[in-house]
Amino acid sequence: MSDPGGGRPPILPWDEPNRKLVANVHPPGWRNPEPADSYHLVVVGAGTAGLVTAAGAAGLGARVALVERHLMGGDCLNVGCVPSKGIIRAARAWHEARGAARRFGGPEAAGGGDFAAAMARMRRIRAGISRHDSAERFQGLGVDVFLGPSGGAQFVASDAVEVGGQVLRFRKAVIATGGRPAVPPVEGLEEAGYLTNETVFELERLPPRLAVIGGGPIGCELAQTFARFGSEVTLLDMAPHVLPREDADAAEVVQRALARDGVTLELGVEIRGVEVRAGEKAIRFERGGGADREGQAGEVACDEILLSVGRSPNVEGLGLEAAGVEYTRKGVSVDDRLRTSNRRIFAAGDVASKYQFTHVADALARIAIQNALFHGRAKASDLVVPWCTYTSPEVAHVGLPAEEAREGGLDVETVTIPLADLDRALLDDEAEGFLRVHLRAGKDRILGATLVAAHAGDMLGELCLAITAGVGLGKIASVIHPYPTQGEVVKKAADAWRRGKLTPFVKRVFGWRFEVLTRFGV
Ligand SMILES: Cc1cc2nc3c(=O)[nH]c(=O)nc-3n(C[C@H](O)[C@H](O)[C@H](O)COP(=O)(O)OP(=O)(O)OC[C@H]3O[C@@H](n4cnc5c(N)ncnc54)[C@H](O)[C@@H]3O)c2cc1C
């Protein structure tokens, strides 16, 4: 019998929604099945990558075992996408209520909201969603589900995994063990205590002052959310601006939005240490220091510290040496077909990808199934990868960033349309942002696009399809888009690109034609 929390509740608070969640994704009384003599596929880790692999393989008739040491659904369901998007939505509602009078002549909203209620709403929704990832559902799909112990599964040979004393033999296996929050070696941090994505969604009381360390997507999303809930938030990062992997103009829009929402930005700083003084935490930092000169010292006092400085892959304690699977600090080493150094074993999801997103974990799982079970030749590098940071406004990107395209030796042409050109964006009071499309110069081939808009993630699908299907802006220009929508920005970019294709000579020819028609009274 498994015990996901090692005697403690596996997730807090131990209320009705969380009990329901755990009843689905790690039922307390779960009894692991008697293992089959051999499995076509053993999947280690039941986050998105593991669940999609197991369900897909079982659906194709394979004998599949799925092993999870903690909560099925992994980070996305339990401590990632789902809870974060739940509270982002609540914080946006609070923010809009506060701005309704000023922006729309609406009723005045005064006072703070009920943070505990916003968190409880998230927990209720998460518990409902957890049905899809439940042990019972996967058992019903024909998957042998093995849960616990907290040490997890371990490879004991090149074709065998051990879980809680049971040995599962396999023809093929997929490692889908994901990652965990990275913790920087900062003096005093352990003693002071900190939150990560694994604990921040357990909060029931709003921290009056929150310091967020790390200005990547998770840091920006949560800094803005907590500021909108009413925390006094400071965001610290070594980089000179937030979202360093995004288009610099897009990152600038988000940075301005964070500042407007009350987030204090301490960028380009090196954190020197953390101290606890009179019940508060003080983060010491330095700005502008170097090897040979002292920088300017600064300090942030706060009640809670939230770490969001990146992810570490879960490769330890997995017995990868026993299985002959090579790995590095960055994760399990795989080739383009997701094969590890052991030809029986594949890896998918965050543990083996530089793109750490749920939809990529899903896409990689599908590649792993084809290649592991059907000697397929599907390649990870063929994927057209979108992603989105769910700040207000959102920043969504698909395909190659312009810099990468240029570094790859491609000549790039760029079209940018400000959102303020869209009637609907103005009417919605959501005109801050832009669409930027990168094309191969002289060709109607879209290489990548960045969209900054209130609902950029939802609007990006058209460009994902265009790139995947090889549809160019010329074709998009001939597609009728409903008016007034913010989605029209894609068509506007296509029209602008097409107009730019009219060479001065073609324009002159058109001019002569119209002159001739006028002269003959036509
Ligand atoms: C705060 C936050 C917000 C996010 N928001 C988004 C978003 O909006 N959109 C998006 O696309 N992505 C988002 N992500 C990223 C997304 O959660 C991950 O990319 C996704 O969960 C990766 O899935 P995975 O299956 O590779 O790994 P995981 O979800 O980490 O699952 C791995 C599983 O393996 C288990 N495991 C590990 N070791 C063992 C072992 N030895 N034996 C058995 N089991 C083991 C773990 O317990 C875990 O359940 C977010 C992440 C965070 C942290």
XYZ file of C-alpha atoms and ligand atoms in Angstrom:
575
model
C 0.000 0.000 0.000
C 1.378 3.439 -0.899
C 1.527 6.590 1.188
C 2.258 9.620 -1.031
C 2.910 12.008 1.850
C 5.064 9.712 4.012
C 2.568 9.964 6.911
C 1.644 13.634 6.169
C -0.995 14.865 3.744
C 0.638 14.933 0.299
C -0.793 18.373 -0.412
C -2.121 21.124 1.855
C -4.518 22.308 3.128
C -6.043 18.897 3.824
C -9.541 20.069 2.951
C -12.307 18.436 0.948
C -11.093 19.491 -2.564
C -7.532 18.353 -1.851
C -8.776 15.055 -0.411
C -10.778 14.604 -3.609
C -7.702 15.458 -5.688
C -5.573 12.893 -3.861
C -8.355 10.276 -4.021
C -8.025 10.612 -7.800
C -4.290 10.959 -8.336
C -2.877 8.888 -5.502
C -5.704 7.050 -3.747
C -4.536 6.389 -0.160
C -5.596 2.733 -0.158
C -4.296 1.954 -3.641
C -2.988 -1.599 -4.117
C -0.500 -2.055 -6.913
C -1.338 -4.884 -9.323
C 0.631 -8.093 -9.655
C 3.181 -7.264 -12.373
C 2.887 -8.991 -15.755
C 5.793 -11.266 -16.772
C 6.956 -8.569 -19.155
C 5.597 -5.256 -20.403
C 5.761 -3.863 -23.912
C 6.258 -0.507 -22.229
C 7.040 0.680 -18.712
C 6.569 4.412 -18.165
C 8.275 6.062 -15.197
C 6.532 9.240 -14.044
C 2.846 10.072 -14.472
C 2.982 13.772 -15.366
C 1.758 14.882 -18.786
C 4.501 13.042 -20.692
C 3.972 9.797 -18.786
C 0.184 9.905 -18.883
C 0.040 10.605 -22.622
C 2.607 7.875 -23.320
C 0.801 5.298 -21.179
C -2.695 6.093 -22.459
C -1.557 6.193 -26.107
C 0.371 2.924 -25.897
C -2.404 1.083 -24.042
C -4.930 2.403 -26.574
C -2.849 0.794 -29.324
C -3.001 -2.565 -27.550
C 0.373 -2.586 -25.765
C 0.788 -4.060 -22.269
C 1.754 -0.979 -20.256
C 2.842 -0.255 -16.685
C 2.855 3.336 -15.363
C 4.767 4.197 -12.189
C 4.262 7.354 -10.118
C 5.909 8.132 -6.795
C 3.806 11.133 -5.828
C 0.700 12.563 -7.504
C -0.438 11.504 -10.975
C -0.858 14.544 -13.196
C 2.625 15.717 -12.182
C 3.488 19.382 -12.005
C 0.931 20.616 -14.506
C -2.141 19.457 -12.617
C -0.928 19.712 -9.053
C 1.608 22.526 -8.736
C 1.977 24.128 -12.166
C -0.275 25.181 -15.033
C -3.620 24.380 -13.435
C -3.282 26.097 -10.037
C -1.332 29.029 -11.520
C -3.908 29.730 -14.214
C -6.666 29.356 -11.610
C -5.276 32.117 -9.416
C -4.198 34.288 -12.369
C -7.848 34.366 -13.400
C -8.998 35.333 -9.899
C -6.384 38.095 -9.618
C -7.412 39.446 -13.041
C -11.027 39.617 -11.891
C -9.964 41.595 -8.797
C -7.848 43.907 -10.919
C -10.659 44.523 -13.385
C -13.110 45.198 -10.584
C -10.747 47.816 -9.144
C -10.289 49.439 -12.538
C -13.940 49.270 -13.639
C -14.849 52.754 -12.399
C -11.808 54.468 -13.877
C -11.757 52.591 -17.172
C -15.428 51.977 -17.921
C -17.462 54.213 -15.633
C -18.417 51.122 -13.664
C -19.190 50.808 -9.969
C -16.449 51.619 -7.462
C -14.828 48.560 -5.882
C -13.260 49.245 -2.519
C -11.206 47.205 -0.061
C -9.297 43.958 -0.403
C -10.723 40.673 -1.632
C -10.888 37.261 -0.013
C -7.578 35.561 -0.851
C -8.546 32.337 0.933
C -11.692 32.150 -1.205
C -9.685 32.666 -4.425
C -7.341 29.823 -3.421
C -10.269 27.595 -2.431
C -11.841 28.213 -5.861
C -8.617 27.080 -7.518
C -8.491 23.927 -5.364
C -12.095 23.033 -6.226
C -11.458 23.386 -9.955
C -8.168 21.461 -9.752
C -9.891 18.627 -7.900
C -12.525 18.451 -10.648
C -9.931 18.415 -13.432
C -7.967 15.664 -11.620
C -10.491 13.038 -12.749
C -8.784 12.973 -16.156
C -5.458 11.980 -14.592
C -6.855 9.553 -12.022
C -5.389 6.162 -11.185
C -8.833 4.654 -11.658
C -9.219 6.158 -15.135
C -5.845 4.854 -16.245
C -6.602 1.429 -14.809
C -9.805 1.544 -16.856
C -7.730 2.281 -19.970
C -5.897 -1.007 -19.397
C -2.748 0.453 -17.816
C -1.187 -1.275 -14.772
C -0.769 1.659 -12.369
C 1.950 1.376 -9.696
C 1.968 4.121 -7.056
C 4.693 5.029 -4.537
C 6.838 4.698 -2.586
C 8.216 8.230 -2.204
C 11.671 7.067 -3.395
C 10.012 6.233 -6.714
C 10.912 3.704 -9.348
C 14.489 2.655 -9.973
C 16.074 0.913 -12.914
C 17.816 -2.249 -11.670
C 18.934 -3.532 -15.092
C 18.836 -2.462 -18.711
C 15.382 -4.052 -19.006
C 13.921 -3.876 -15.513
C 12.515 -1.313 -13.105
C 11.882 -1.885 -9.420
C 9.046 -0.209 -7.572
C 8.361 -0.895 -3.902
C 9.960 -4.363 -4.061
C 8.183 -5.397 -7.295
C 10.230 -5.825 -10.465
C 8.718 -4.759 -13.792
C 10.446 -6.228 -16.855
C 10.080 -4.380 -20.133
C 10.869 -4.479 -23.811
C 10.795 -0.701 -23.929
C 10.609 2.021 -21.290
C 10.008 5.759 -21.271
C 11.521 8.011 -18.621
C 9.101 10.873 -17.927
C 10.174 11.994 -14.472
C 9.992 15.752 -15.129
C 11.760 18.278 -12.939
C 11.604 20.233 -9.727
C 12.316 23.844 -8.754
C 16.002 24.749 -8.774
C 17.296 26.298 -5.550
C 20.232 28.725 -5.857
C 23.087 28.441 -3.343
C 22.333 31.680 -1.499
C 23.707 32.118 2.008
C 20.961 32.049 4.635
C 18.195 31.047 2.205
C 17.588 27.561 3.646
C 17.463 28.931 7.209
C 15.070 31.741 6.244
C 12.773 29.369 4.356
C 11.194 29.952 0.980
C 8.244 29.040 -1.215
C 8.438 27.361 -4.612
C 5.758 26.280 -7.048
C 5.435 23.153 -4.870
C 4.233 25.143 -1.842
C 2.982 28.552 -3.010
C -0.406 27.171 -4.068
C -0.907 25.851 -0.525
C -1.079 29.385 0.909
C -4.311 30.367 2.618
C -3.188 33.798 3.820
C -1.858 36.470 1.510
C 1.730 37.406 2.380
C 1.695 41.186 2.965
C 5.167 41.449 1.342
C 6.438 38.911 -1.185
C 9.862 38.818 -2.823
C 9.962 36.820 -6.054
C 13.432 35.694 -7.111
C 13.525 34.994 -10.850
C 11.923 37.006 -13.660
C 11.138 34.160 -16.065
C 7.585 33.168 -17.025
C 6.634 31.645 -13.654
C 8.155 34.533 -11.686
C 6.396 37.176 -13.798
C 3.024 35.399 -13.750
C 3.068 34.965 -9.975
C 4.563 38.384 -9.180
C 1.753 40.090 -11.086
C -0.878 37.791 -9.581
C 0.186 38.399 -5.981
C 0.497 42.140 -6.609
C -3.053 42.150 -7.940
C -4.201 40.247 -4.845
C -2.679 43.054 -2.780
C 0.776 41.827 -1.735
C 3.618 44.322 -1.870
C 5.738 42.449 -4.427
C 9.405 42.871 -5.334
C 10.795 40.911 -8.279
C 14.557 40.348 -8.348
C 16.627 38.990 -11.224
C 20.230 39.007 -12.387
C 19.143 39.814 -15.932
C 18.619 43.459 -16.889
C 15.019 42.767 -17.928
C 12.301 40.204 -17.317
C 11.513 37.293 -19.693
C 15.031 37.153 -21.165
C 14.048 34.446 -23.679
C 11.362 36.593 -25.281
C 11.488 39.273 -27.940
C 12.954 42.309 -26.103
C 10.004 44.566 -27.051
C 7.554 41.959 -25.767
C 9.462 41.663 -22.489
C 9.425 45.455 -22.211
C 5.614 45.532 -22.448
C 5.344 42.959 -19.650
C 7.891 44.818 -17.547
C 5.844 48.018 -17.855
C 2.656 46.133 -16.970
C 4.280 44.637 -13.861
C 5.455 48.057 -12.712
C 1.980 49.490 -13.329
C 0.470 46.731 -11.193
C 2.740 47.775 -8.347
C 5.573 45.248 -8.664
C 8.925 46.767 -7.651
C 11.582 45.573 -10.085
C 15.141 45.007 -8.886
C 16.802 43.903 -12.115
C 20.449 43.326 -12.918
C 21.149 42.408 -9.291
C 23.243 39.702 -7.668
C 21.720 38.234 -4.509
C 24.302 38.102 -1.720
C 22.402 36.540 1.156
C 19.215 36.263 3.182
C 18.773 37.013 6.872
C 15.898 36.706 9.293
C 15.502 39.793 11.467
C 12.705 40.556 13.898
C 10.329 38.159 12.177
C 11.000 39.409 8.642
C 13.250 38.153 5.882
C 15.820 40.496 4.396
C 17.355 39.770 0.991
C 20.704 41.475 0.484
C 21.705 42.197 -3.101
C 24.276 44.106 -5.108
C 23.837 46.001 -8.341
C 26.587 46.696 -10.839
C 29.324 44.740 -9.024
C 32.142 42.967 -10.856
C 35.225 40.871 -10.236
C 37.286 43.970 -9.435
C 34.763 46.434 -8.047
C 32.043 46.549 -5.466
C 28.557 47.260 -6.634
C 25.832 49.273 -5.005
C 24.291 47.367 -2.081
C 20.535 47.041 -1.629
C 18.059 45.145 0.506
C 14.454 43.962 0.265
C 12.472 43.147 3.400
C 9.625 40.682 2.980
C 7.419 38.137 4.711
C 7.811 35.371 2.117
C 10.316 34.563 -0.599
C 9.144 32.790 -3.739
C 11.849 31.086 -5.805
C 11.365 30.801 -9.559
C 14.901 30.583 -10.876
C 14.541 27.581 -13.163
C 14.112 23.834 -13.023
C 16.318 20.848 -12.221
C 15.601 17.528 -13.958
C 14.611 14.506 -11.841
C 17.459 12.166 -12.737
C 18.784 11.268 -9.284
C 17.891 7.999 -7.566
C 16.473 6.561 -10.786
C 19.167 3.924 -11.211
C 20.114 5.363 -14.613
C 23.633 3.944 -14.220
C 22.219 0.411 -13.794
C 20.270 0.860 -17.009
C 23.169 2.397 -18.933
C 21.275 5.654 -19.508
C 23.466 8.735 -19.843
C 22.428 12.054 -18.356
C 23.803 15.473 -17.508
C 22.833 18.351 -15.248
C 20.345 19.328 -17.935
C 18.536 15.978 -17.899
C 18.460 12.625 -19.648
C 20.483 12.760 -22.867
C 18.385 11.846 -25.898
C 18.805 11.988 -29.645
C 16.325 13.617 -31.989
C 14.151 10.483 -31.825
C 14.137 10.627 -28.013
C 16.318 7.492 -27.685
C 18.652 7.388 -24.697
C 22.026 5.657 -24.682
C 20.107 2.424 -23.873
C 18.267 1.548 -27.084
C 15.335 0.081 -25.112
C 14.784 3.282 -23.180
C 13.356 6.596 -24.369
C 12.744 9.851 -22.487
C 10.075 12.532 -22.922
C 8.892 15.713 -21.254
C 10.735 18.147 -18.997
C 13.393 15.596 -18.036
C 14.704 15.526 -21.587
C 13.647 18.748 -23.305
C 14.704 22.370 -23.425
C 11.061 23.264 -24.015
C 9.438 22.746 -20.620
C 5.755 23.005 -21.366
C 2.807 20.677 -20.984
C 1.897 20.759 -24.668
C 5.501 19.904 -25.593
C 5.528 17.029 -23.063
C 2.363 15.790 -24.797
C 3.900 16.112 -28.278
C 7.137 14.392 -27.211
C 5.160 11.540 -25.636
C 3.508 10.887 -29.000
C 6.927 10.768 -30.661
C 8.192 8.376 -27.968
C 5.260 5.993 -28.550
C 5.825 5.882 -32.323
C 9.565 5.427 -32.044
C 9.582 2.991 -29.113
C 6.759 0.710 -30.173
C 6.697 0.981 -33.962
C 10.344 1.603 -34.870
C 9.162 5.034 -35.973
C 11.457 7.793 -37.138
C 9.564 10.786 -35.742
C 11.876 13.651 -34.745
C 11.558 16.179 -31.948
C 13.224 18.809 -34.130
C 10.288 18.651 -36.568
C 7.915 20.063 -33.954
C 6.653 23.600 -34.344
C 6.728 24.755 -30.728
C 4.501 27.500 -29.331
C 4.520 28.814 -25.765
C 2.777 31.487 -23.792
C 3.440 33.453 -20.623
C 0.116 34.225 -18.983
C 0.817 37.699 -17.664
C -1.502 40.602 -18.524
C -0.913 41.104 -21.374
C 0.101 37.604 -22.414
C 3.209 36.966 -24.494
C 2.878 34.088 -26.941
C 5.491 32.852 -29.343
C 5.682 30.155 -32.004
C 8.502 28.891 -34.165
C 11.974 30.312 -34.450
C 12.824 33.516 -32.629
C 14.293 35.995 -35.160
C 17.728 35.882 -33.483
C 17.894 32.102 -33.747
C 16.839 32.216 -37.383
C 19.597 34.755 -38.103
C 22.175 32.746 -36.158
C 21.138 29.760 -38.283
C 22.179 31.815 -41.308
C 18.686 32.698 -42.512
C 17.867 36.075 -43.974
C 14.800 37.308 -42.075
C 12.087 39.812 -42.944
C 9.805 41.103 -40.178
C 6.285 42.550 -40.109
C 5.030 44.251 -36.919
C 1.450 45.398 -36.291
C 0.651 47.332 -33.094
C -2.479 46.153 -31.354
C -3.610 49.792 -31.249
C -4.404 49.368 -34.994
C -7.243 47.020 -34.045
C -10.681 48.533 -33.338
C -11.532 45.704 -30.993
C -8.365 46.089 -28.943
C -9.207 49.786 -28.457
C -12.819 49.016 -27.540
C -11.679 46.382 -25.057
C -9.102 48.771 -23.566
C -6.514 46.090 -24.368
C -4.493 47.894 -27.013
C -1.079 47.428 -25.436
C 0.879 44.899 -27.452
C 1.743 43.867 -30.987
C 2.068 41.015 -33.430
C 5.495 40.461 -34.954
C 5.878 37.893 -37.731
C 9.260 36.753 -39.033
C 9.483 35.393 -42.567
C 12.241 34.040 -44.694
C 13.344 37.111 -46.679
C 11.905 37.167 -50.188
C 9.723 34.091 -49.491
C 6.237 33.681 -48.115
C 7.442 31.284 -45.435
C 6.652 32.147 -41.814
C 9.534 31.231 -39.511
C 8.153 32.469 -36.213
C 5.869 34.977 -34.555
C 5.507 36.796 -31.244
C 2.153 38.092 -30.113
C 1.616 40.351 -27.109
C -2.073 40.719 -26.333
C -4.576 40.140 -23.552
C -5.459 36.730 -24.987
C -2.329 36.075 -27.043
C -2.236 32.369 -26.151
C -5.738 31.831 -27.551
C -5.016 33.919 -30.662
C -1.762 32.191 -31.585
C -3.371 29.009 -32.939
C -3.822 30.432 -36.433
C -0.097 31.091 -36.744
C 0.789 27.675 -35.265
C -1.372 26.077 -37.958
C 0.103 28.308 -40.664
C 3.688 27.378 -39.794
C 2.894 23.680 -39.336
C 0.940 23.443 -42.589
C 3.298 25.681 -44.572
C 0.602 28.327 -45.137
C 2.061 31.758 -45.884
C 0.833 35.293 -45.255
C -0.392 35.502 -48.868
C -2.988 32.822 -48.137
C -3.878 34.300 -44.728
C -4.536 37.668 -46.423
C -7.322 36.005 -48.410
C -9.016 34.552 -45.310
C -11.999 36.548 -44.008
C -11.671 37.232 -40.288
C -14.703 38.333 -38.246
C -14.839 42.040 -37.369
C -14.257 43.382 -34.766
C -11.882 40.873 -33.191
C -8.353 41.080 -31.865
C -7.620 38.014 -34.011
C -7.803 40.311 -37.057
C -4.253 41.318 -36.206
C -3.029 38.238 -38.097
C -4.863 39.324 -41.232
C -3.570 42.874 -40.822
C -0.025 41.528 -40.725
C -0.738 39.520 -43.871
C -2.169 42.595 -45.643
C 0.809 44.715 -44.598
C 3.216 42.077 -45.874
C 1.353 41.832 -49.185
C 1.353 45.602 -49.621
C 5.093 45.560 -49.038
C 5.445 43.134 -51.944
C 4.224 45.754 -54.401
C 7.485 46.871 -55.956
C 7.798 50.516 -57.114
C 7.679 49.209 -60.710
C 4.398 47.296 -60.134
C 2.938 50.378 -58.414
C 3.946 52.514 -61.436
C 2.331 50.030 -63.842
C -0.911 50.159 -61.806
C -0.717 53.974 -61.841
C -0.378 54.087 -65.672
C -3.289 51.683 -66.000
C -5.584 53.874 -63.885
C -4.452 57.014 -65.800
C -5.299 55.342 -69.110
C -8.698 54.198 -67.824
C -9.471 57.732 -66.592
C -8.404 59.280 -69.931
C -10.827 57.039 -71.815
C -13.594 57.774 -69.304
C -13.745 54.197 -67.974
C 4.196 27.200 -11.755
C 4.242 26.513 -13.105
C 3.364 26.914 -14.082
C 3.397 26.299 -15.328
N 2.527 26.728 -16.284
C 2.536 26.148 -17.492
C 1.612 26.561 -18.488
O 0.795 27.458 -18.278
N 1.647 25.941 -19.693
C 2.536 24.937 -19.957
O 2.528 24.410 -21.062
N 3.426 24.524 -19.031
C 3.444 25.097 -17.814
N 4.317 24.656 -16.858
C 5.251 23.564 -17.187
C 4.576 22.190 -17.080
O 4.023 22.025 -15.798
C 5.592 21.090 -17.363
O 6.201 21.339 -18.605
C 4.936 19.718 -17.426
O 4.345 19.412 -16.190
C 5.986 18.655 -17.772
O 5.416 17.378 -17.721
P 6.331 16.104 -17.461
O 5.420 14.924 -17.586
O 7.527 16.143 -18.286
O 6.857 16.245 -15.952
P 6.105 16.401 -14.562
O 4.793 17.052 -14.705
O 7.089 17.011 -13.651
O 5.825 14.901 -14.106
C 6.850 14.029 -13.737
C 6.287 13.002 -12.778
O 7.278 12.004 -12.530
C 7.223 11.632 -11.175
N 8.501 11.015 -10.812
C 9.719 11.609 -10.727
N 10.660 10.696 -10.413
C 10.027 9.513 -10.300
C 10.453 8.194 -9.990
N 11.727 7.907 -9.735
N 9.536 7.205 -9.966
C 8.230 7.471 -10.210
N 7.773 8.690 -10.496
C 8.659 9.693 -10.550
C 6.949 12.957 -10.458
O 6.412 12.728 -9.167
C 5.947 13.603 -11.407
O 4.622 13.303 -11.075
C 4.310 25.249 -15.590
C 5.181 24.822 -14.590
C 5.157 25.443 -13.361
C 6.102 24.962 -12.297
